[in-house]
Amino acid sequence: MSRPEDTLPPDLHYNDTEARKYTTSSRIQNIQASMTNRALELLDLTSPALILDVGCGSGLSGEILSSIDPSEGGPHVWVGMDISASMLDVALQRDVEGDLMLADIGQGVPFRAGSFDAAISISAIQWLCNAESSEVSSTGRLSRFFNGLYASLKRGGRAVCQFYPKNEQQRTMISGAAIKAGFGAGILEDDPGTKNSKLYLVLTVGGSADEGTGGDITGVVKGMEGVDVLDARKKHREKGRKEVKKGSKAWILSKKEQMERKGKVVKNSSKYTGRKRHITF
Amino acid sequence: MKLLTLNFLTCAVKACKSSSASFPLHPKDCELVSDTIAPNPQLVYNVLPRIDWNALVTTASELGFPTLPATAPTKEELENDEKMMKELHTLLLETSVSEGILVCGNCGHEYRVKEGIANFLLPNHLV
């Protein structure tokens, strides 16, 4: 299936016809609604909050935010940012309740520090991986966005970004940029391995001490049904623990490599390197 | 654009990030509209500590509203004073800027608001 991200920049791709098609398609509406509900579940808000909707488009996800029942902690007030004027035009015609802004998230998030309780983004941030002109780079856009988002969220706030990475490289690029900005980040994957697989980047600002597991995704999904935790950090830590024995062949080779990297003159390695000597007697 | 949102918006220009004059943005030649939104006291209590009251006073006076009290009301005051709660709700959530310009106090960049949508797109050299 072709990706719209590969063809045109978002402000041109979502022209009047595309924006209308996107908003009236009942299939897309259903998918968007289910993803928004999943994101809200991850945000775990208990009282009416001020939410930033990144890439709000025609307000499909915002509509759900403002229609939440008071018994479930709603209705939330939201502010939406989008780069496509046509999408915002459709949102105006649909008379959504949130505030709308025409802005490029790759240029930063123009709010003062600690403004929002939470942020939500449905199928938007993969657009940041494309740089449309030579003046901007995708890494620059990603870092400006995540730095701005990090600053505009209050301490203890959360952001859930559902996104469609093109490949593994984009996935690590996006989550890496979020971690660099200071977020506690983790990725939740729904229906992994199927065509309907959905990725949610769950970001936390500062950990609350009472959660026990720290302020990252493992704390967020704790107690959730049907979620397997794969902690890449743990694997890494275990790998680190299996240290090579001092004096062994592997140890010698790694030392030689280390010295070589430092620019020292190192003797070539051969089959004799680090080999045990026979007892001569 | 609600006054609540306006109280959080700063200038998006990179050089303004470090300046205190870039907040609040000053509304100019604005048309205001008033919508009816169901009262949501929990939300007001929630955002009250985060509202920059001085900025709100400035914005309100620039838009021609009667002068606000110099200090922010506390949650208890609002709980007891229904009239003040209602007024604050009207000011923050029901009043919105529909047309006009928002001007940065530091660099003078003008952000146009059209049909309630502010345009924060910047040319590349300002980012």
PDB file of N, CA, C and O in Angstrom, chain A residues 21-85:
ATOM      1  N   LYS A  21     -12.510  13.602   2.004  1.00  0.00           N
ATOM      2  CA  LYS A  21     -12.532  12.144   1.893  1.00  0.00           C
ATOM      3  C   LYS A  21     -12.152  11.501   3.222  1.00  0.00           C
ATOM      4  O   LYS A  21     -12.778  10.577   3.689  1.00  0.00           O
ATOM      5  N   TYR A  22     -11.102  12.071   3.834  1.00  0.00           N
ATOM      6  CA  TYR A  22     -10.573  11.523   5.087  1.00  0.00           C
ATOM      7  C   TYR A  22     -11.627  11.585   6.182  1.00  0.00           C
ATOM      8  O   TYR A  22     -11.791  10.671   6.968  1.00  0.00           O
ATOM      9  N   THR A  23     -12.346  12.708   6.225  1.00  0.00           N
ATOM     10  CA  THR A  23     -13.260  12.929   7.337  1.00  0.00           C
ATOM     11  C   THR A  23     -14.580  12.194   7.159  1.00  0.00           C
ATOM     12  O   THR A  23     -15.215  11.806   8.128  1.00  0.00           O
ATOM     13  N   THR A  24     -15.015  11.990   5.891  1.00  0.00           N
ATOM     14  CA  THR A  24     -16.322  11.369   5.705  1.00  0.00           C
ATOM     15  C   THR A  24     -16.236   9.853   5.615  1.00  0.00           C
ATOM     16  O   THR A  24     -17.249   9.183   5.754  1.00  0.00           O
ATOM     17  N   SER A  25     -15.034   9.305   5.391  1.00  0.00           N
ATOM     18  CA  SER A  25     -14.912   7.855   5.306  1.00  0.00           C
ATOM     19  C   SER A  25     -15.232   7.220   6.657  1.00  0.00           C
ATOM     20  O   SER A  25     -14.583   7.513   7.663  1.00  0.00           O
ATOM     21  N   SER A  26     -16.239   6.351   6.664  1.00  0.00           N
ATOM     22  CA  SER A  26     -16.647   5.771   7.947  1.00  0.00           C
ATOM     23  C   SER A  26     -15.587   4.803   8.450  1.00  0.00           C
ATOM     24  O   SER A  26     -15.428   4.612   9.647  1.00  0.00           O
ATOM     25  N   ARG A  27     -14.810   4.223   7.522  1.00  0.00           N
ATOM     26  CA  ARG A  27     -13.754   3.293   7.937  1.00  0.00           C
ATOM     27  C   ARG A  27     -12.696   4.048   8.741  1.00  0.00           C
ATOM     28  O   ARG A  27     -12.321   3.643   9.830  1.00  0.00           O
ATOM     29  N   ILE A  28     -12.259   5.182   8.182  1.00  0.00           N
ATOM     30  CA  ILE A  28     -11.243   5.969   8.871  1.00  0.00           C
ATOM     31  C   ILE A  28     -11.788   6.501  10.191  1.00  0.00           C
ATOM     32  O   ILE A  28     -11.105   6.488  11.215  1.00  0.00           O
ATOM     33  N   GLN A  29     -13.048   6.918  10.163  1.00  0.00           N
ATOM     34  CA  GLN A  29     -13.657   7.417  11.407  1.00  0.00           C
ATOM     35  C   GLN A  29     -13.603   6.374  12.511  1.00  0.00           C
ATOM     36  O   GLN A  29     -13.250   6.674  13.644  1.00  0.00           O
ATOM     37  N   ASN A  30     -13.944   5.123  12.144  1.00  0.00           N
ATOM     38  CA  ASN A  30     -13.939   4.057  13.152  1.00  0.00           C
ATOM     39  C   ASN A  30     -12.542   3.812  13.692  1.00  0.00           C
ATOM     40  O   ASN A  30     -12.338   3.675  14.892  1.00  0.00           O
ATOM     41  N   ILE A  31     -11.563   3.749  12.765  1.00  0.00           N
ATOM     42  CA  ILE A  31     -10.190   3.488  13.193  1.00  0.00           C
ATOM     43  C   ILE A  31      -9.713   4.608  14.105  1.00  0.00           C
ATOM     44  O   ILE A  31      -9.137   4.377  15.172  1.00  0.00           O
ATOM     45  N   GLN A  32      -9.982   5.861  13.692  1.00  0.00           N
ATOM     46  CA  GLN A  32      -9.557   7.014  14.489  1.00  0.00           C
ATOM     47  C   GLN A  32     -10.183   6.978  15.878  1.00  0.00           C
ATOM     48  O   GLN A  32      -9.530   7.259  16.878  1.00  0.00           O
ATOM     49  N   ALA A  33     -11.483   6.637  15.912  1.00  0.00           N
ATOM     50  CA  ALA A  33     -12.179   6.619  17.198  1.00  0.00           C
ATOM     51  C   ALA A  33     -11.571   5.568  18.116  1.00  0.00           C
ATOM     52  O   ALA A  33     -11.312   5.828  19.294  1.00  0.00           O
ATOM     53  N   SER A  34     -11.295   4.375  17.562  1.00  0.00           N
ATOM     54  CA  SER A  34     -10.760   3.321  18.428  1.00  0.00           C
ATOM     55  C   SER A  34      -9.362   3.688  18.909  1.00  0.00           C
ATOM     56  O   SER A  34      -9.000   3.428  20.061  1.00  0.00           O
ATOM     57  N   MET A  35      -8.574   4.346  18.034  1.00  0.00           N
ATOM     58  CA  MET A  35      -7.213   4.725  18.448  1.00  0.00           C
ATOM     59  C   MET A  35      -7.262   5.826  19.507  1.00  0.00           C
ATOM     60  O   MET A  35      -6.476   5.825  20.450  1.00  0.00           O
ATOM     61  N   THR A  36      -8.204   6.766  19.342  1.00  0.00           N
ATOM     62  CA  THR A  36      -8.319   7.834  20.332  1.00  0.00           C
ATOM     63  C   THR A  36      -8.720   7.263  21.691  1.00  0.00           C
ATOM     64  O   THR A  36      -8.183   7.658  22.726  1.00  0.00           O
ATOM     65  N   ASN A  37      -9.652   6.303  21.665  1.00  0.00           N
ATOM     66  CA  ASN A  37     -10.073   5.719  22.932  1.00  0.00           C
ATOM     67  C   ASN A  37      -8.932   4.962  23.598  1.00  0.00           C
ATOM     68  O   ASN A  37      -8.769   5.023  24.817  1.00  0.00           O
ATOM     69  N   ARG A  38      -8.148   4.268  22.779  1.00  0.00           N
ATOM     70  CA  ARG A  38      -6.988   3.557  23.329  1.00  0.00           C
ATOM     71  C   ARG A  38      -6.001   4.560  23.942  1.00  0.00           C
ATOM     72  O   ARG A  38      -5.479   4.335  25.031  1.00  0.00           O
ATOM     73  N   ALA A  39      -5.774   5.668  23.227  1.00  0.00           N
ATOM     74  CA  ALA A  39      -4.838   6.679  23.725  1.00  0.00           C
ATOM     75  C   ALA A  39      -5.346   7.279  25.033  1.00  0.00           C
ATOM     76  O   ALA A  39      -4.569   7.497  25.971  1.00  0.00           O
ATOM     77  N   LEU A  40      -6.657   7.512  25.097  1.00  0.00           N
ATOM     78  CA  LEU A  40      -7.232   8.076  26.330  1.00  0.00           C
ATOM     79  C   LEU A  40      -7.062   7.111  27.496  1.00  0.00           C
ATOM     80  O   LEU A  40      -6.782   7.528  28.620  1.00  0.00           O
ATOM     81  N   GLU A  41      -7.221   5.827  27.185  1.00  0.00           N
ATOM     82  CA  GLU A  41      -7.043   4.801  28.202  1.00  0.00           C
ATOM     83  C   GLU A  41      -5.609   4.862  28.753  1.00  0.00           C
ATOM     84  O   GLU A  41      -5.380   4.739  29.949  1.00  0.00           O
ATOM     85  N   LEU A  42      -4.660   5.088  27.842  1.00  0.00           N
ATOM     86  CA  LEU A  42      -3.255   5.155  28.258  1.00  0.00           C
ATOM     87  C   LEU A  42      -2.969   6.436  29.031  1.00  0.00           C
ATOM     88  O   LEU A  42      -2.111   6.461  29.915  1.00  0.00           O
ATOM     89  N   LEU A  43      -3.685   7.523  28.685  1.00  0.00           N
ATOM     90  CA  LEU A  43      -3.447   8.781  29.394  1.00  0.00           C
ATOM     91  C   LEU A  43      -3.975   8.702  30.816  1.00  0.00           C
ATOM     92  O   LEU A  43      -3.431   9.330  31.724  1.00  0.00           O
ATOM     93  N   ASP A  44      -5.057   7.935  30.990  1.00  0.00           N
ATOM     94  CA  ASP A  44      -5.597   7.677  32.313  1.00  0.00           C
ATOM     95  C   ASP A  44      -5.914   8.968  33.066  1.00  0.00           C
ATOM     96  O   ASP A  44      -5.389   9.231  34.153  1.00  0.00           O
ATOM     97  N   LEU A  45      -6.779   9.796  32.476  1.00  0.00           N
ATOM     98  CA  LEU A  45      -7.153  11.065  33.103  1.00  0.00           C
ATOM     99  C   LEU A  45      -8.399  10.849  33.961  1.00  0.00           C
ATOM    100  O   LEU A  45      -9.345  10.205  33.528  1.00  0.00           O
ATOM    101  N   THR A  46      -8.372  11.397  35.157  1.00  0.00           N
ATOM    102  CA  THR A  46      -9.520  11.182  36.038  1.00  0.00           C
ATOM    103  C   THR A  46     -10.389  12.423  36.196  1.00  0.00           C
ATOM    104  O   THR A  46     -11.515  12.332  36.668  1.00  0.00           O
ATOM    105  N   SER A  47      -9.850  13.591  35.827  1.00  0.00           N
ATOM    106  CA  SER A  47     -10.667  14.801  35.946  1.00  0.00           C
ATOM    107  C   SER A  47     -10.525  15.605  34.655  1.00  0.00           C
ATOM    108  O   SER A  47      -9.589  15.379  33.891  1.00  0.00           O
ATOM    109  N   PRO A  48     -11.477  16.552  34.404  1.00  0.00           N
ATOM    110  CA  PRO A  48     -11.391  17.338  33.170  1.00  0.00           C
ATOM    111  C   PRO A  48     -10.030  18.003  33.013  1.00  0.00           C
ATOM    112  O   PRO A  48      -9.532  18.620  33.954  1.00  0.00           O
ATOM    113  N   ALA A  49      -9.436  17.850  31.846  1.00  0.00           N
ATOM    114  CA  ALA A  49      -8.060  18.311  31.659  1.00  0.00           C
ATOM    115  C   ALA A  49      -7.945  19.162  30.412  1.00  0.00           C
ATOM    116  O   ALA A  49      -8.837  19.185  29.560  1.00  0.00           O
ATOM    117  N   LEU A  50      -6.827  19.857  30.333  1.00  0.00           N
ATOM    118  CA  LEU A  50      -6.501  20.657  29.156  1.00  0.00           C
ATOM    119  C   LEU A  50      -5.538  19.819  28.309  1.00  0.00           C
ATOM    120  O   LEU A  50      -4.460  19.463  28.764  1.00  0.00           O
ATOM    121  N   ILE A  51      -5.955  19.482  27.100  1.00  0.00           N
ATOM    122  CA  ILE A  51      -5.205  18.536  26.284  1.00  0.00           C
ATOM    123  C   ILE A  51      -4.756  19.193  24.982  1.00  0.00           C
ATOM    124  O   ILE A  51      -5.505  19.969  24.386  1.00  0.00           O
ATOM    125  N   LEU A  52      -3.541  18.886  24.568  1.00  0.00           N
ATOM    126  CA  LEU A  52      -3.045  19.346  23.275  1.00  0.00           C
ATOM    127  C   LEU A  52      -3.227  18.223  22.267  1.00  0.00           C
ATOM    128  O   LEU A  52      -2.787  17.106  22.497  1.00  0.00           O
ATOM    129  N   ASP A  53      -3.915  18.516  21.170  1.00  0.00           N
ATOM    130  CA  ASP A  53      -4.083  17.522  20.106  1.00  0.00           C
ATOM    131  C   ASP A  53      -3.131  17.881  18.972  1.00  0.00           C
ATOM    132  O   ASP A  53      -3.320  18.869  18.280  1.00  0.00           O
ATOM    133  N   VAL A  54      -2.098  17.073  18.819  1.00  0.00           N
ATOM    134  CA  VAL A  54      -1.074  17.361  17.813  1.00  0.00           C
ATOM    135  C   VAL A  54      -1.481  16.725  16.489  1.00  0.00           C
ATOM    136  O   VAL A  54      -1.659  15.512  16.418  1.00  0.00           O
ATOM    137  N   GLY A  55      -1.620  17.532  15.460  1.00  0.00           N
ATOM    138  CA  GLY A  55      -2.104  17.024  14.185  1.00  0.00           C
ATOM    139  C   GLY A  55      -3.567  16.665  14.290  1.00  0.00           C
ATOM    140  O   GLY A  55      -3.969  15.552  13.980  1.00  0.00           O
ATOM    141  N   CYS A  56      -4.365  17.644  14.737  1.00  0.00           N
ATOM    142  CA  CYS A  56      -5.768  17.359  15.061  1.00  0.00           C
ATOM    143  C   CYS A  56      -6.600  17.124  13.812  1.00  0.00           C
ATOM    144  O   CYS A  56      -7.657  16.516  13.877  1.00  0.00           O
ATOM    145  N   GLY A  57      -6.133  17.582  12.653  1.00  0.00           N
ATOM    146  CA  GLY A  57      -6.883  17.397  11.422  1.00  0.00           C
ATOM    147  C   GLY A  57      -8.263  18.010  11.512  1.00  0.00           C
ATOM    148  O   GLY A  57      -8.422  19.136  11.960  1.00  0.00           O
ATOM    149  N   SER A  58      -9.261  17.212  11.150  1.00  0.00           N
ATOM    150  CA  SER A  58     -10.621  17.747  11.141  1.00  0.00           C
ATOM    151  C   SER A  58     -11.300  17.590  12.495  1.00  0.00           C
ATOM    152  O   SER A  58     -12.500  17.766  12.613  1.00  0.00           O
ATOM    153  N   GLY A  59     -10.537  17.238  13.506  1.00  0.00           N
ATOM    154  CA  GLY A  59     -11.100  17.180  14.855  1.00  0.00           C
ATOM    155  C   GLY A  59     -11.813  15.883  15.168  1.00  0.00           C
ATOM    156  O   GLY A  59     -12.654  15.838  16.064  1.00  0.00           O
ATOM    157  N   LEU A  60     -11.460  14.801  14.451  1.00  0.00           N
ATOM    158  CA  LEU A  60     -12.109  13.512  14.722  1.00  0.00           C
ATOM    159  C   LEU A  60     -11.793  13.033  16.134  1.00  0.00           C
ATOM    160  O   LEU A  60     -12.663  12.532  16.831  1.00  0.00           O
ATOM    161  N   SER A  61     -10.523  13.208  16.535  1.00  0.00           N
ATOM    162  CA  SER A  61     -10.154  12.747  17.878  1.00  0.00           C
ATOM    163  C   SER A  61     -10.602  13.754  18.938  1.00  0.00           C
ATOM    164  O   SER A  61     -10.977  13.377  20.044  1.00  0.00           O
ATOM    165  N   GLY A  62     -10.567  15.049  18.569  1.00  0.00           N
ATOM    166  CA  GLY A  62     -10.974  16.083  19.525  1.00  0.00           C
ATOM    167  C   GLY A  62     -12.427  15.946  19.921  1.00  0.00           C
ATOM    168  O   GLY A  62     -12.795  16.158  21.081  1.00  0.00           O
ATOM    169  N   GLU A  63     -13.248  15.552  18.934  1.00  0.00           N
ATOM    170  CA  GLU A  63     -14.672  15.370  19.190  1.00  0.00           C
ATOM    171  C   GLU A  63     -14.891  14.388  20.345  1.00  0.00           C
ATOM    172  O   GLU A  63     -15.746  14.601  21.203  1.00  0.00           O
ATOM    173  N   ILE A  64     -14.085  13.330  20.334  1.00  0.00           N
ATOM    174  CA  ILE A  64     -14.224  12.324  21.386  1.00  0.00           C
ATOM    175  C   ILE A  64     -13.797  12.908  22.732  1.00  0.00           C
ATOM    176  O   ILE A  64     -14.425  12.665  23.751  1.00  0.00           O
ATOM    177  N   LEU A  65     -12.721  13.730  22.698  1.00  0.00           N
ATOM    178  CA  LEU A  65     -12.227  14.318  23.947  1.00  0.00           C
ATOM    179  C   LEU A  65     -13.293  15.189  24.597  1.00  0.00           C
ATOM    180  O   LEU A  65     -13.460  15.194  25.814  1.00  0.00           O
ATOM    181  N   SER A  66     -14.039  15.969  23.771  1.00  0.00           N
ATOM    182  CA  SER A  66     -15.007  16.877  24.390  1.00  0.00           C
ATOM    183  C   SER A  66     -16.346  16.199  24.670  1.00  0.00           C
ATOM    184  O   SER A  66     -17.218  16.814  25.269  1.00  0.00           O
ATOM    185  N   SER A  67     -16.481  14.929  24.242  1.00  0.00           N
ATOM    186  CA  SER A  67     -17.774  14.284  24.486  1.00  0.00           C
ATOM    187  C   SER A  67     -17.717  13.266  25.619  1.00  0.00           C
ATOM    188  O   SER A  67     -18.651  12.506  25.829  1.00  0.00           O
ATOM    189  N   ILE A  68     -16.601  13.250  26.361  1.00  0.00           N
ATOM    190  CA  ILE A  68     -16.484  12.260  27.437  1.00  0.00           C
ATOM    191  C   ILE A  68     -17.409  12.620  28.595  1.00  0.00           C
ATOM    192  O   ILE A  68     -17.535  13.782  28.972  1.00  0.00           O
ATOM    193  N   ASP A  69     -18.055  11.604  29.120  1.00  0.00           N
ATOM    194  CA  ASP A  69     -19.046  11.788  30.170  1.00  0.00           C
ATOM    195  C   ASP A  69     -18.382  12.272  31.470  1.00  0.00           C
ATOM    196  O   ASP A  69     -17.282  11.841  31.795  1.00  0.00           O
ATOM    197  N   PRO A  70     -19.063  13.179  32.220  1.00  0.00           N
ATOM    198  CA  PRO A  70     -18.495  13.643  33.498  1.00  0.00           C
ATOM    199  C   PRO A  70     -18.161  12.508  34.462  1.00  0.00           C
ATOM    200  O   PRO A  70     -17.216  12.606  35.236  1.00  0.00           O
ATOM    201  N   SER A  71     -18.911  11.399  34.373  1.00  0.00           N
ATOM    202  CA  SER A  71     -18.630  10.295  35.298  1.00  0.00           C
ATOM    203  C   SER A  71     -17.289   9.634  34.979  1.00  0.00           C
ATOM    204  O   SER A  71     -16.693   8.962  35.811  1.00  0.00           O
ATOM    205  N   GLU A  72     -16.811   9.813  33.737  1.00  0.00           N
ATOM    206  CA  GLU A  72     -15.524   9.210  33.365  1.00  0.00           C
ATOM    207  C   GLU A  72     -14.393  10.232  33.347  1.00  0.00           C
ATOM    208  O   GLU A  72     -13.343  10.029  32.745  1.00  0.00           O
ATOM    209  N   GLY A  73     -14.637  11.383  33.963  1.00  0.00           N
ATOM    210  CA  GLY A  73     -13.560  12.360  34.065  1.00  0.00           C
ATOM    211  C   GLY A  73     -13.536  13.366  32.940  1.00  0.00           C
ATOM    212  O   GLY A  73     -12.558  14.067  32.733  1.00  0.00           O
ATOM    213  N   GLY A  74     -14.591  13.476  32.178  1.00  0.00           N
ATOM    214  CA  GLY A  74     -14.619  14.460  31.099  1.00  0.00           C
ATOM    215  C   GLY A  74     -15.492  15.633  31.456  1.00  0.00           C
ATOM    216  O   GLY A  74     -15.788  15.809  32.632  1.00  0.00           O
ATOM    217  N   PRO A  75     -15.914  16.464  30.540  1.00  0.00           N
ATOM    218  CA  PRO A  75     -15.338  16.569  29.200  1.00  0.00           C
ATOM    219  C   PRO A  75     -14.044  17.378  29.235  1.00  0.00           C
ATOM    220  O   PRO A  75     -13.914  18.315  30.004  1.00  0.00           O
ATOM    221  N   HIS A  76     -13.109  17.003  28.390  1.00  0.00           N
ATOM    222  CA  HIS A  76     -11.834  17.698  28.367  1.00  0.00           C
ATOM    223  C   HIS A  76     -11.896  18.887  27.423  1.00  0.00           C
ATOM    224  O   HIS A  76     -12.685  18.911  26.491  1.00  0.00           O
ATOM    225  N   VAL A  77     -11.050  19.868  27.699  1.00  0.00           N
ATOM    226  CA  VAL A  77     -10.912  20.998  26.790  1.00  0.00           C
ATOM    227  C   VAL A  77      -9.622  20.793  26.017  1.00  0.00           C
ATOM    228  O   VAL A  77      -8.608  20.426  26.605  1.00  0.00           O
ATOM    229  N   TRP A  78      -9.685  20.957  24.701  1.00  0.00           N
ATOM    230  CA  TRP A  78      -8.481  20.671  23.911  1.00  0.00           C
ATOM    231  C   TRP A  78      -8.130  21.813  22.971  1.00  0.00           C
ATOM    232  O   TRP A  78      -8.963  22.620  22.594  1.00  0.00           O
ATOM    233  N   VAL A  79      -6.852  21.849  22.628  1.00  0.00           N
ATOM    234  CA  VAL A  79      -6.336  22.795  21.650  1.00  0.00           C
ATOM    235  C   VAL A  79      -5.681  21.969  20.552  1.00  0.00           C
ATOM    236  O   VAL A  79      -4.869  21.102  20.836  1.00  0.00           O
ATOM    237  N   GLY A  80      -6.067  22.199  19.321  1.00  0.00           N
ATOM    238  CA  GLY A  80      -5.560  21.389  18.223  1.00  0.00           C
ATOM    239  C   GLY A  80      -4.584  22.155  17.352  1.00  0.00           C
ATOM    240  O   GLY A  80      -4.755  23.341  17.102  1.00  0.00           O
ATOM    241  N   MET A  81      -3.522  21.480  16.926  1.00  0.00           N
ATOM    242  CA  MET A  81      -2.580  22.068  15.975  1.00  0.00           C
ATOM    243  C   MET A  81      -2.588  21.220  14.712  1.00  0.00           C
ATOM    244  O   MET A  81      -2.573  19.993  14.791  1.00  0.00           O
ATOM    245  N   ASP A  82      -2.617  21.859  13.556  1.00  0.00           N
ATOM    246  CA  ASP A  82      -2.492  21.103  12.313  1.00  0.00           C
ATOM    247  C   ASP A  82      -1.891  22.005  11.252  1.00  0.00           C
ATOM    248  O   ASP A  82      -2.021  23.221  11.302  1.00  0.00           O
ATOM    249  N   ILE A  83      -1.235  21.363  10.286  1.00  0.00           N
ATOM    250  CA  ILE A  83      -0.568  22.162   9.242  1.00  0.00           C
ATOM    251  C   ILE A  83      -1.445  22.313   8.014  1.00  0.00           C
ATOM    252  O   ILE A  83      -1.231  23.188   7.184  1.00  0.00           O
ATOM    253  N   SER A  84      -2.491  21.479   7.899  1.00  0.00           N
ATOM    254  CA  SER A  84      -3.327  21.530   6.698  1.00  0.00           C
ATOM    255  C   SER A  84      -4.525  22.454   6.892  1.00  0.00           C
ATOM    256  O   SER A  84      -5.392  22.212   7.732  1.00  0.00           O
ATOM    257  N   ALA A  85      -4.553  23.530   6.100  1.00  0.00           N
ATOM    258  CA  ALA A  85      -5.648  24.503   6.213  1.00  0.00           C
ATOM    259  C   ALA A  85      -6.977  23.874   5.803  1.00  0.00           C
ATOM    260  O   ALA A  85      -8.016  24.188   6.386  1.00  0.00           O
TER     261      ALA A  85
END
